[in-house]
Coordinates of C-alpha atoms and ligand atoms in Angstrom, one line a residue:
Chain A
M779 CA 11.1 20.1 38.6
S780 CA 10.4 16.8 37.0
I781 CA 13.0 14.9 35.0
K782 CA 12.9 13.6 31.4
Q783 CA 12.6 9.9 30.8
L784 CA 13.2 8.6 27.3
T785 CA 10.9 5.7 26.3
V786 CA 11.9 3.5 23.4
F787 CA 9.7 0.9 21.7
V788 CA 11.8 -2.3 21.5
E789 CA 10.8 -5.1 19.1
N790 CA 11.2 -8.6 20.4
K791 CA 14.0 -9.4 18.2
Q792 CA 17.4 -10.5 19.1
G793 CA 20.0 -7.7 19.1
T794 CA 17.6 -4.8 19.4
M795 CA 18.7 -3.9 22.9
V796 CA 22.4 -4.0 22.0
S797 CA 21.9 -1.8 18.9
I798 CA 20.2 0.8 21.1
T799 CA 23.0 0.8 23.8
D800 CA 25.6 0.8 21.0
L801 CA 24.1 3.8 19.4
L802 CA 24.0 5.7 22.7
A803 CA 27.6 4.8 23.5
E804 CA 28.8 6.0 20.1
N805 CA 27.1 9.3 20.8
N806 CA 28.7 9.6 24.3
V807 CA 25.4 9.2 26.0
N808 CA 25.7 7.8 29.6
I809 CA 22.8 5.8 30.9
R810 CA 22.0 6.6 34.5
A811 CA 19.2 4.3 35.0
L812 CA 17.0 2.0 33.0
S813 CA 14.0 -0.3 33.3
I814 CA 12.4 -2.5 30.8
A815 CA 8.8 -3.6 30.7
E816 CA 8.2 -6.5 28.4
T817 CA 5.3 -8.4 26.9
E818 CA 5.2 -11.4 24.7
D819 CA 5.6 -9.3 21.6
F820 CA 7.4 -6.1 22.6
G821 CA 9.3 -4.3 25.2
I822 CA 9.3 -0.7 26.5
L823 CA 12.7 0.6 27.5
R824 CA 12.7 3.5 29.8
L825 CA 16.0 5.5 30.2
I826 CA 17.3 8.2 32.3
V827 CA 20.5 9.6 30.6
N828 CA 23.0 12.4 31.1
D829 CA 22.2 14.0 27.8
E830 CA 18.5 13.6 27.0
A831 CA 18.5 15.8 23.9
S832 CA 21.4 14.0 22.2
A833 CA 20.0 10.5 23.0
E834 CA 16.5 11.6 21.7
N835 CA 17.9 12.8 18.4
T836 CA 20.2 9.9 17.9
L837 CA 17.4 7.3 18.4
K838 CA 15.0 9.3 16.3
D839 CA 17.4 9.6 13.4
N840 CA 17.9 5.9 13.5
G841 CA 14.2 5.1 13.1
Y842 CA 13.3 4.2 16.7
L843 CA 9.9 4.9 18.0
I844 CA 10.4 7.1 21.1
K845 CA 8.6 9.3 23.5
V846 CA 9.8 11.7 26.1
T847 CA 7.9 11.4 29.4
E848 CA 8.2 13.7 32.5
V849 CA 8.8 11.7 35.6
V850 CA 9.5 12.4 39.2
G851 CA 13.0 11.8 40.6
V852 CA 13.5 11.6 44.3
K853 CA 16.6 11.1 46.5
I854 CA 16.3 8.6 49.3
G855 CA 18.7 7.4 51.9
D856 CA 20.6 4.2 51.2
A857 CA 19.0 2.3 54.1
P858 CA 16.3 -0.2 54.7
G859 CA 12.8 1.3 54.8
K860 CA 13.6 4.6 53.0
L861 CA 11.8 3.6 49.7
S862 CA 8.8 2.5 51.8
A863 CA 8.7 5.8 53.5
A864 CA 8.6 7.7 50.2
L865 CA 5.9 5.4 48.8
G866 CA 3.9 5.7 52.0
V867 CA 3.8 9.5 51.5
L868 CA 2.4 9.1 48.0
D869 CA -0.1 6.5 49.2
K870 CA -1.4 8.8 51.9
S871 CA -1.9 11.5 49.3
N872 CA -3.8 9.0 47.1
I873 CA -1.2 9.1 44.4
N874 CA -1.0 5.9 42.3
V875 CA 2.5 4.9 41.2
E876 CA 2.2 3.4 37.7
Y877 CA 5.8 2.1 37.8
L878 CA 9.1 2.9 39.4
Y879 CA 12.8 2.0 39.3
A880 CA 15.8 2.9 41.4
F881 CA 19.4 3.5 41.0
M882 CA 22.4 4.2 43.2
A883 CA 24.7 7.2 43.1
R884 CA 28.4 6.4 42.5
T885 CA 29.8 8.7 45.2
E886 CA 27.2 9.7 47.7
K887 CA 25.5 7.2 50.0
H888 CA 22.2 7.8 48.3
A889 CA 19.7 5.9 46.2
Y890 CA 17.4 7.6 43.6
V891 CA 14.0 6.5 42.6
V892 CA 12.2 7.4 39.4
L893 CA 8.4 7.4 39.7
R894 CA 5.8 7.5 37.1
V895 CA 2.6 9.1 38.4
E896 CA -0.5 10.7 36.8
D897 CA 0.0 14.1 38.4
N898 CA 3.7 15.1 38.8
A899 CA 3.2 18.4 40.6
K900 CA 1.0 16.8 43.2
A901 CA 3.5 14.0 43.9
E902 CA 6.4 16.4 44.1
R903 CA 4.5 18.6 46.6
S904 CA 3.7 15.7 48.8
L905 CA 7.2 14.4 48.8
E906 CA 8.8 17.8 49.5
D907 CA 6.3 18.4 52.2
A908 CA 7.4 15.2 53.8
G909 CA 11.0 16.3 53.7
F910 CA 12.2 14.4 50.6
H911 CA 14.7 15.9 48.2
L912 CA 13.7 15.9 44.6
I913 CA 16.2 15.6 41.8
T914 CA 16.3 17.8 38.7
E915 CA 17.7 17.5 35.1
Q916 CA 20.9 19.3 36.3
D917 CA 21.3 16.8 39.1
I918 CA 21.1 14.0 36.6
N919 CA 23.7 15.6 34.3
K920 CA 26.1 16.0 37.3
L921 CA 25.7 12.4 38.6
Chain B
M1309 CA -3.8 25.7 -26.0
E1310 CA -3.1 22.7 -24.0
K1311 CA -4.4 19.5 -25.4
K1312 CA -7.2 18.0 -23.4
Y1313 CA -7.3 14.6 -25.1
Y1314 CA -4.7 12.5 -26.7
Q1315 CA -7.0 10.9 -29.3
K1316 CA -10.1 13.2 -29.2
E1317 CA -12.1 11.4 -31.9
I1318 CA -12.0 8.1 -29.9
E1319 CA -12.1 9.5 -26.4
T1320 CA -15.3 11.6 -27.1
M1321 CA -16.9 9.3 -29.6
P1322 CA -20.7 9.1 -29.4
L1323 CA -21.9 5.8 -27.9
E1324 CA -23.6 4.5 -31.1
D1325 CA -20.5 5.0 -33.1
M1326 CA -18.3 3.3 -30.4
K1327 CA -20.6 0.3 -30.4
K1328 CA -20.4 0.0 -34.2
L1329 CA -16.6 0.3 -34.0
Q1330 CA -16.4 -2.3 -31.3
S1331 CA -18.7 -4.7 -33.2
E1332 CA -16.6 -4.5 -36.3
K1333 CA -13.4 -5.0 -34.4
L1334 CA -14.9 -7.9 -32.3
V1335 CA -15.9 -9.8 -35.5
K1336 CA -12.3 -9.5 -36.7
Q1337 CA -10.7 -10.3 -33.4
V1338 CA -12.7 -13.5 -32.9
K1339 CA -11.9 -14.7 -36.4
H1340 CA -8.2 -14.0 -35.8
V1341 CA -8.3 -16.0 -32.5
Y1342 CA -10.2 -18.9 -33.9
E1343 CA -7.9 -19.2 -36.9
N1344 CA -4.7 -18.9 -34.9
V1345 CA -5.2 -20.1 -31.4
K1346 CA -6.0 -23.8 -31.1
Y1347 CA -6.5 -23.6 -27.4
Y1348 CA -9.4 -21.1 -27.7
R1349 CA -10.7 -22.7 -30.9
D1350 CA -11.2 -25.9 -28.9
L1351 CA -13.1 -24.0 -26.2
M1352 CA -15.3 -22.5 -28.8
D1353 CA -15.9 -25.9 -30.5
E1354 CA -16.7 -27.4 -27.2
K1355 CA -19.3 -24.7 -26.7
G1356 CA -20.6 -25.1 -30.3
V1357 CA -19.8 -21.5 -31.2
K1358 CA -18.4 -20.6 -34.7
P1359 CA -16.8 -17.2 -35.6
E1360 CA -19.8 -16.6 -37.9
D1361 CA -22.0 -16.6 -34.8
I1362 CA -20.4 -13.5 -33.6
K1363 CA -21.9 -10.6 -35.6
G1364 CA -21.4 -7.9 -33.1
I1365 CA -21.0 -7.0 -29.5
E1366 CA -24.5 -8.2 -28.7
D1367 CA -23.1 -11.8 -29.4
L1368 CA -20.2 -11.4 -27.0
H1369 CA -21.9 -13.5 -24.2
K1370 CA -21.9 -16.5 -26.5
L1371 CA -18.1 -16.8 -26.3
P1372 CA -16.4 -19.0 -23.6
F1373 CA -14.5 -17.4 -20.8
L1374 CA -10.7 -17.5 -20.3
T1375 CA -9.3 -17.7 -16.8
K1376 CA -5.9 -17.3 -15.2
A1377 CA -5.9 -21.1 -15.1
D1378 CA -6.2 -21.3 -18.9
L1379 CA -3.2 -18.9 -19.2
R1380 CA -1.2 -21.2 -16.9
D1381 CA -2.3 -24.3 -18.8
A1382 CA -1.4 -22.7 -22.2
Y1383 CA 2.1 -21.4 -20.9
P1384 CA 4.1 -20.3 -22.7
Y1385 CA 2.9 -20.4 -26.3
G1386 CA -0.6 -21.9 -26.2
L1387 CA -2.4 -18.6 -26.6
L1388 CA 0.0 -17.0 -29.0
A1389 CA -1.9 -15.8 -32.1
K1390 CA 1.1 -14.6 -34.3
P1391 CA 4.3 -16.3 -35.3
L1392 CA 7.2 -15.5 -33.1
E1393 CA 8.9 -13.7 -36.0
D1394 CA 6.2 -11.0 -35.7
C1395 CA 6.6 -10.6 -31.9
V1396 CA 9.0 -8.0 -30.5
R1397 CA 8.5 -8.1 -26.8
I1398 CA 7.3 -10.1 -23.8
Q1399 CA 6.1 -8.8 -20.4
S1400 CA 5.4 -11.0 -17.4
T1401 CA 3.5 -11.0 -14.1
S1402 CA 5.5 -11.1 -10.9
G1403 CA 4.6 -14.8 -10.4
T1404 CA 4.7 -14.5 -6.6
T1405 CA 2.4 -17.5 -6.4
G1406 CA 4.4 -19.5 -8.9
R1407 CA 1.7 -18.7 -11.6
R1408 CA 3.7 -16.6 -14.0
V1409 CA 1.9 -15.2 -17.0
V1410 CA 3.9 -14.3 -20.1
A1411 CA 2.2 -11.9 -22.6
F1412 CA 3.6 -11.4 -26.1
Y1413 CA 3.5 -8.1 -28.2
T1414 CA 3.9 -7.3 -31.8
Q1415 CA 5.2 -3.7 -32.6
K1416 CA 1.5 -2.8 -33.2
D1417 CA 0.5 -4.2 -29.8
V1418 CA 3.2 -2.1 -28.1
D1419 CA 2.1 1.0 -30.1
L1420 CA -1.5 0.6 -29.0
W1421 CA -0.5 0.0 -25.4
E1422 CA 1.7 3.1 -25.4
D1423 CA -1.2 5.1 -26.9
C1424 CA -3.4 4.0 -24.0
C1425 CA -0.8 5.2 -21.5
A1426 CA -0.5 8.5 -23.4
R1427 CA -4.3 9.0 -23.1
A1428 CA -3.9 8.6 -19.3
I1429 CA -1.0 11.2 -19.1
V1430 CA -2.8 13.8 -21.2
A1431 CA -5.9 13.2 -19.0
V1432 CA -4.0 14.4 -16.0
G1433 CA -2.8 17.5 -17.8
G1434 CA 0.4 16.1 -19.3
S1435 CA 2.0 17.7 -22.4
N1436 CA 5.4 18.1 -24.0
K1437 CA 6.1 20.8 -21.4
D1438 CA 6.1 18.2 -18.6
V1439 CA 8.8 16.2 -16.9
C1440 CA 7.5 12.8 -16.3
Q1441 CA 9.2 10.7 -13.6
V1442 CA 8.5 7.0 -14.1
A1443 CA 9.2 5.2 -10.8
Y1444 CA 7.4 2.0 -11.6
G1445 CA 9.7 -1.0 -12.0
Y1446 CA 11.1 -1.6 -15.4
G1447 CA 11.7 -5.0 -16.9
L1448 CA 9.2 -7.8 -17.0
F1449 CA 6.7 -5.7 -15.0
T1450 CA 4.5 -3.7 -17.3
G1451 CA 4.4 -0.5 -15.1
G1452 CA 7.7 1.0 -16.1
P1453 CA 7.7 0.2 -19.8
G1454 CA 4.0 1.2 -20.3
L1455 CA 4.2 4.7 -18.7
N1456 CA 7.6 5.2 -20.2
G1457 CA 6.2 4.6 -23.7
G1458 CA 3.2 6.8 -23.0
S1459 CA 5.3 9.6 -21.8
H1460 CA 7.4 9.5 -24.9
R1461 CA 4.3 9.6 -27.1
V1462 CA 3.0 12.7 -25.3
G1463 CA 6.5 14.3 -25.6
C1464 CA 7.2 14.7 -21.9
L1465 CA 10.8 14.7 -20.8
T1466 CA 10.9 11.2 -19.5
L1467 CA 12.9 10.2 -16.4
P1468 CA 13.2 6.4 -16.6
M1469 CA 14.0 6.0 -12.9
S1470 CA 12.5 2.6 -12.2
S1471 CA 11.5 1.9 -8.6
G1472 CA 13.7 2.1 -5.5
N1473 CA 16.7 4.2 -4.5
T1474 CA 14.4 6.8 -2.9
D1475 CA 17.2 9.3 -2.3
R1476 CA 18.0 9.3 -6.0
Q1477 CA 14.3 9.7 -6.9
I1478 CA 14.1 12.8 -4.7
Q1479 CA 17.3 14.2 -6.1
F1480 CA 16.1 13.9 -9.7
M1481 CA 12.6 15.0 -8.8
T1482 CA 13.9 18.3 -7.3
D1483 CA 16.9 18.9 -9.5
L1484 CA 15.1 18.2 -12.8
G1485 CA 11.7 19.6 -11.7
A1486 CA 9.5 16.5 -12.3
T1487 CA 5.9 17.6 -12.7
I1488 CA 4.3 14.2 -13.1
L1489 CA 5.1 11.1 -11.0
C1490 CA 4.2 7.5 -12.1
C1491 CA 4.5 4.7 -9.6
T1492 CA 2.7 2.4 -7.2
P1493 CA 0.5 4.3 -4.7
S1494 CA 2.4 2.7 -1.8
Y1495 CA 5.7 3.9 -3.3
A1496 CA 4.2 7.4 -3.8
A1497 CA 3.2 7.4 -0.1
Y1498 CA 6.8 6.3 0.8
I1499 CA 8.3 9.0 -1.3
G1500 CA 6.0 11.5 0.5
E1501 CA 7.0 10.3 3.9
T1502 CA 10.7 10.4 3.0
L1503 CA 10.3 14.0 1.6
K1504 CA 8.8 15.0 4.9
E1505 CA 11.5 13.4 6.9
K1506 CA 14.1 15.3 4.9
G1507 CA 12.3 18.5 5.7
Y1508 CA 10.7 19.2 2.3
K1509 CA 7.3 20.8 2.2
P1510 CA 4.8 19.9 -0.6
E1511 CA 5.3 23.4 -2.1
D1512 CA 9.1 22.9 -2.3
I1513 CA 8.7 20.3 -5.1
P1514 CA 7.2 21.1 -8.6
L1515 CA 5.1 17.9 -8.9
K1516 CA 1.5 18.6 -10.0
A1517 CA 0.1 15.2 -10.7
G1518 CA 0.7 11.5 -10.1
I1519 CA -0.5 8.4 -12.0
F1520 CA -0.6 5.6 -9.5
G1521 CA -1.7 2.0 -10.1
A1522 CA -0.8 -1.7 -10.0
E1523 CA -2.1 -2.2 -6.5
P1524 CA -5.3 -1.4 -4.6
W1525 CA -5.5 1.9 -2.8
T1526 CA -8.2 3.8 -1.0
E1527 CA -9.6 7.3 -1.2
E1528 CA -8.0 7.9 2.2
M1529 CA -4.6 7.0 0.7
R1530 CA -5.3 9.2 -2.2
R1531 CA -5.9 12.2 0.1
G1532 CA -2.8 11.4 2.1
I1533 CA -0.6 11.2 -1.0
E1534 CA -2.2 14.4 -2.4
A1535 CA -1.4 16.2 0.8
S1536 CA 2.1 15.0 1.3
L1537 CA 3.2 15.6 -2.3
G1538 CA 1.0 18.6 -3.0
I1539 CA -0.5 17.0 -6.2
K1540 CA -3.6 15.5 -7.7
A1541 CA -3.3 11.8 -7.5
Y1542 CA -4.9 9.8 -10.4
D1543 CA -5.6 6.1 -10.6
I1544 CA -4.7 3.9 -13.6
Y1545 CA -5.6 0.3 -14.2
G1546 CA -4.4 -2.5 -16.3
L1547 CA -3.1 -6.0 -16.3
T1548 CA -0.3 -7.8 -18.0
E1549 CA -2.7 -10.3 -19.5
T1550 CA -4.4 -7.5 -21.5
S1551 CA -1.3 -5.3 -22.2
G1552 CA -0.4 -3.5 -18.9
P1553 CA -1.4 -0.2 -17.3
G1554 CA -3.7 2.0 -19.4
V1555 CA -6.5 -0.3 -19.9
S1556 CA -8.4 2.4 -18.0
F1557 CA -7.4 5.7 -16.5
E1558 CA -8.8 8.5 -14.4
C1559 CA -9.6 12.0 -15.7
E1560 CA -9.8 15.3 -13.7
E1561 CA -13.2 14.2 -12.2
Q1562 CA -11.5 11.5 -10.2
T1563 CA -14.7 9.4 -10.0
G1564 CA -13.7 6.3 -11.7
M1565 CA -11.5 5.2 -14.7
H1566 CA -12.4 5.6 -18.3
I1567 CA -11.8 2.3 -20.1
N1568 CA -10.1 2.5 -23.5
E1569 CA -13.0 0.6 -24.8
D1570 CA -12.0 1.0 -28.5
H1571 CA -9.3 -1.6 -27.5
F1572 CA -10.8 -3.4 -24.5
L1573 CA -14.4 -4.4 -24.3
A1574 CA -15.6 -4.7 -20.7
E1575 CA -18.4 -6.7 -19.1
I1576 CA -19.4 -7.3 -15.5
I1577 CA -20.5 -10.9 -14.7
D1578 CA -21.7 -12.7 -11.6
P1579 CA -18.5 -14.5 -10.5
D1580 CA -20.5 -17.6 -9.5
T1581 CA -22.8 -18.1 -12.4
G1582 CA -20.9 -16.3 -15.2
E1583 CA -24.1 -14.4 -16.1
V1584 CA -23.6 -10.9 -17.6
L1585 CA -24.9 -8.3 -15.2
P1586 CA -26.4 -4.9 -16.3
E1587 CA -24.6 -1.6 -16.1
G1588 CA -24.3 -0.4 -12.5
E1589 CA -24.2 -3.8 -10.8
K1590 CA -21.2 -5.0 -8.9
G1591 CA -19.5 -8.2 -10.2
E1592 CA -16.3 -9.6 -11.8
L1593 CA -14.7 -7.5 -14.5
V1594 CA -14.2 -9.3 -17.8
F1595 CA -12.2 -7.9 -20.7
T1596 CA -12.2 -8.8 -24.5
S1597 CA -9.3 -7.4 -26.5
L1598 CA -10.4 -5.9 -29.8
D1599 CA -7.1 -5.1 -31.5
K1600 CA -4.5 -7.4 -30.1
E1601 CA -2.3 -9.2 -32.6
A1602 CA 0.0 -11.5 -30.6
F1603 CA -1.8 -12.1 -27.4
P1604 CA -5.5 -11.6 -27.9
L1605 CA -7.8 -12.6 -25.0
L1606 CA -11.5 -13.1 -25.4
R1607 CA -13.7 -12.8 -22.3
Y1608 CA -10.7 -12.9 -19.9
R1609 CA -11.9 -13.0 -16.2
T1610 CA -9.8 -10.4 -14.3
R1611 CA -11.0 -11.5 -10.9
D1612 CA -11.4 -7.8 -10.0
I1613 CA -14.8 -6.9 -8.5
C1614 CA -16.1 -3.6 -9.7
V1615 CA -19.0 -1.6 -11.2
L1616 CA -19.3 0.0 -14.8
S1617 CA -21.0 3.3 -15.5
R1618 CA -22.0 5.2 -18.6
K1619 CA -22.9 8.3 -16.6
K1620 CA -21.9 11.5 -18.4
C1621 CA -18.5 12.7 -17.4
S1622 CA -17.6 16.3 -17.0
C1623 CA -14.3 15.8 -18.8
G1624 CA -16.2 15.3 -22.1
R1625 CA -14.9 11.7 -22.6
T1626 CA -17.7 9.3 -23.5
L1627 CA -15.5 6.2 -22.7
I1628 CA -17.3 4.0 -20.1
K1629 CA -16.0 4.2 -16.6
M1630 CA -15.1 1.5 -14.1
S1631 CA -15.0 1.9 -10.4
K1632 CA -11.8 1.3 -8.5
P1633 CA -11.7 -2.5 -8.0
M1634 CA -13.4 -3.2 -4.7
G1635 CA -11.7 -6.5 -4.1
R1636 CA -10.5 -9.5 -5.9
T1637 CA -12.3 -12.8 -6.2
D1638 CA -8.9 -14.4 -5.4
D1639 CA -7.5 -12.2 -2.6
M1640 CA -10.3 -13.2 -0.4
L1641 CA -8.9 -15.2 2.5
I1642 CA -11.0 -17.9 4.2
I1643 CA -9.9 -17.9 7.8
R1644 CA -11.7 -20.3 10.2
G1645 CA -14.4 -20.6 7.5
V1646 CA -15.0 -16.8 7.4
N1647 CA -14.4 -14.7 4.2
V1648 CA -11.9 -11.9 5.0
F1649 CA -10.9 -9.2 2.5
P1650 CA -7.7 -7.2 3.3
S1651 CA -9.7 -4.1 2.3
Q1652 CA -11.9 -4.7 5.4
I1653 CA -8.8 -4.5 7.6
E1654 CA -7.8 -1.3 5.9
T1655 CA -11.2 0.2 6.5
V1656 CA -11.0 -0.7 10.2
L1657 CA -7.6 0.9 10.6
L1658 CA -8.6 4.2 8.9
N1659 CA -11.8 4.3 11.1
E1660 CA -9.7 3.8 14.2
G1661 CA -7.2 6.5 13.3
Y1662 CA -4.3 4.3 12.1
Q1663 CA -2.4 4.5 8.9
P1664 CA -3.2 1.6 6.6
N1665 CA 0.2 0.1 7.1
Y1666 CA -0.5 -3.5 8.1
Q1667 CA 0.2 -7.1 7.4
I1668 CA -2.0 -10.0 7.8
I1669 CA -0.4 -13.3 8.8
V1670 CA -2.4 -16.5 8.6
D1671 CA -1.1 -19.9 9.6
R1672 CA -2.4 -23.2 10.7
V1673 CA -1.5 -24.6 14.1
N1674 CA -2.9 -27.9 15.4
N1675 CA -5.6 -27.8 12.6
T1676 CA -6.8 -24.4 13.6
D1677 CA -6.2 -21.2 11.6
T1678 CA -4.3 -18.5 13.4
F1679 CA -5.0 -14.9 12.3
E1680 CA -2.6 -12.1 13.2
V1681 CA -2.5 -8.5 12.0
N1682 CA 0.6 -6.4 12.5
V1683 CA -0.2 -2.7 12.5
E1684 CA 2.3 0.2 12.5
M1685 CA 1.8 2.7 15.2
S1686 CA 2.7 6.4 14.8
P1687 CA 5.0 8.3 17.2
E1688 CA 1.9 10.1 18.5
Q1689 CA 0.2 6.9 19.4
F1690 CA 3.2 5.4 21.2
T1691 CA 3.2 5.7 25.0
D1692 CA 5.5 4.7 27.9
R1693 CA 2.7 2.6 29.4
V1694 CA 2.5 -1.1 28.5
G1695 CA -1.1 -1.2 29.5
D1696 CA -2.0 1.5 27.0
I1697 CA -0.5 -0.3 24.1
L1698 CA -2.1 -3.6 25.1
A1699 CA -5.4 -1.7 25.3
M1700 CA -5.0 -0.2 21.9
E1701 CA -4.2 -3.7 20.5
K1702 CA -7.4 -5.1 22.2
D1703 CA -9.5 -2.2 20.9
L1704 CA -8.3 -2.7 17.3
A1705 CA -8.9 -6.5 17.6
N1706 CA -12.4 -5.8 18.8
A1707 CA -13.1 -3.4 16.0
M1708 CA -11.8 -6.1 13.5
K1709 CA -13.9 -8.7 15.1
T1710 CA -17.0 -6.5 14.7
M1711 CA -16.2 -6.0 11.0
L1712 CA -15.2 -9.6 10.2
G1713 CA -16.9 -11.8 12.7
I1714 CA -13.6 -13.5 13.8
N1715 CA -11.0 -12.4 16.3
P1716 CA -7.6 -11.5 15.1
K1717 CA -4.5 -11.1 17.3
V1718 CA -3.3 -7.6 16.8
H1719 CA 0.3 -6.6 17.2
L1720 CA 1.3 -2.9 17.2
V1721 CA 4.8 -2.5 15.7
A1722 CA 7.2 0.4 15.0
P1723 CA 6.7 2.7 12.0
K1724 CA 8.2 1.1 8.8
A1725 CA 8.7 -2.2 10.7
I1726 CA 6.5 -3.9 8.1
A1727 CA 8.6 -4.8 5.1
R1728 CA 7.6 -2.2 2.5
S1729 CA 9.2 -3.4 -0.7
E1730 CA 9.5 -0.2 -2.7
G1731 CA 7.1 -1.7 -5.2
K1732 CA 4.1 -3.7 -4.1
A1733 CA 3.4 -3.9 -0.4
V1734 CA 3.0 -7.4 0.9
R1735 CA -0.3 -7.2 2.8
V1736 CA -0.9 -10.9 3.3
I1737 CA 1.3 -13.8 4.3
D1738 CA -0.6 -17.0 4.2
K1739 CA 1.7 -19.7 5.5
R1740 CA -1.0 -22.3 5.1
K1741 CA -0.1 -22.3 1.4
L1742 CA 3.6 -22.8 1.9
I1743 CA 3.4 -26.3 3.1
Ligands
LIG2168 ZN1 -13.9 11.9 -17.3

């Protein structure tokens, strides 16, 4: 059920980000969502893209340090309190969220949240039991 | 039958005969230097030593030392022992620290040097049936010309590639079936990595042996290169001051390098007192040339720290063996008053499961030394969690602190992010010296 997140090591050098986004654009990869975690010395770029395999190969071939991580994607209503509700479900199940980021759909009135947790299956079960709709790789490709 | 030695009589000479030969040559070499090199004559006169005082190798300790500083003072012609008309070649050190050394060669000097390299090639199983790819730099650097000459003498088909242009190296290696590779160990490792990236397996390439020198490398690096190229990897040692590569070379036993002691007389001294140490003790390696015409050096201090051994070798050679240099008296860094050898950093990395791809950066900010170590992380080590990477950096810094006694700042970087010139790897950037 989980979706694939592409993680890229980004050196703290001017122009690194744009060379990554340029590469993806040249290879017709559409970025659906991204987040960046940065420290003094380096950044970690996390991407959800429409064509994970193509993005992965392109970046690898160009010498980037990358890792594919399975994350949980969940659809939530575009209204105040919806994110809180989803997080509340996880909290009640004692599931620690390491990081998360959200994005909006272009057409539907929905937001999507990407969650990084220790145990994907457990998180997915809890969310589904609470009535949340999870998103799949196919959903991402269609977005 | 395949030849096992290039010059059997010398390479397997009984010790007593070798000592006699060295003594005869030393007497002549000292006389040659005293008569033709004013710089060294002055040093001998100052010490009150006359050529007649040197009757054999037992008198070697009476001679004054030569250091790199002397070579700098005497630049360019001060240590030349032959008229320029008799010289045919120069070679030079890289001079990265602005201390260039220029060595001169007569044709006989070149011939003897190439013989030394030929002994090294035959010792790794080389013969006229082999294709020898020389990927050391050519030019002023001695690596390319030395092994090129040795390869010719053995009769190998010689590929004078020089260093760099790795795609072309691999093309020639595979198309022409190179069986012996000569280059720096870091370049050999780089070629191995590149072959792997291109989808080659070790069994896809015909290489059987490699002769790697001109920079320090570890046993772990040797195993890595042997696995990635599917070869046996042999060490070779030399320095421009004494001729170039081939001063000593490894045999099939891979337990140290046989010194071509019919040409280069070796001693180990205490680097602080200059006192000669007995066989088996660790100290600074000192060489005295025995046959050099143009650029003879008596008791030249190499600054390399190693051990000599006369233990019987299974290859049948009786030539004395030296260990791989364990460090240099001059690559020791003093950071916040503590002695740091780059080899210590390398040991920590290997112990902690990292590749020895690192760079030490030392600077001085507000009168305090800063000490940073950049380390390449492998794709397997990379994670999407910032916390994990910071923890890995901290663990490495702690391991280094345990080894060194001072705390570095460790930065993990992407593979190949550290500038790996295709020749020598730059392991230390000491910005304190650049002011
Ligand atoms: Zn041997």
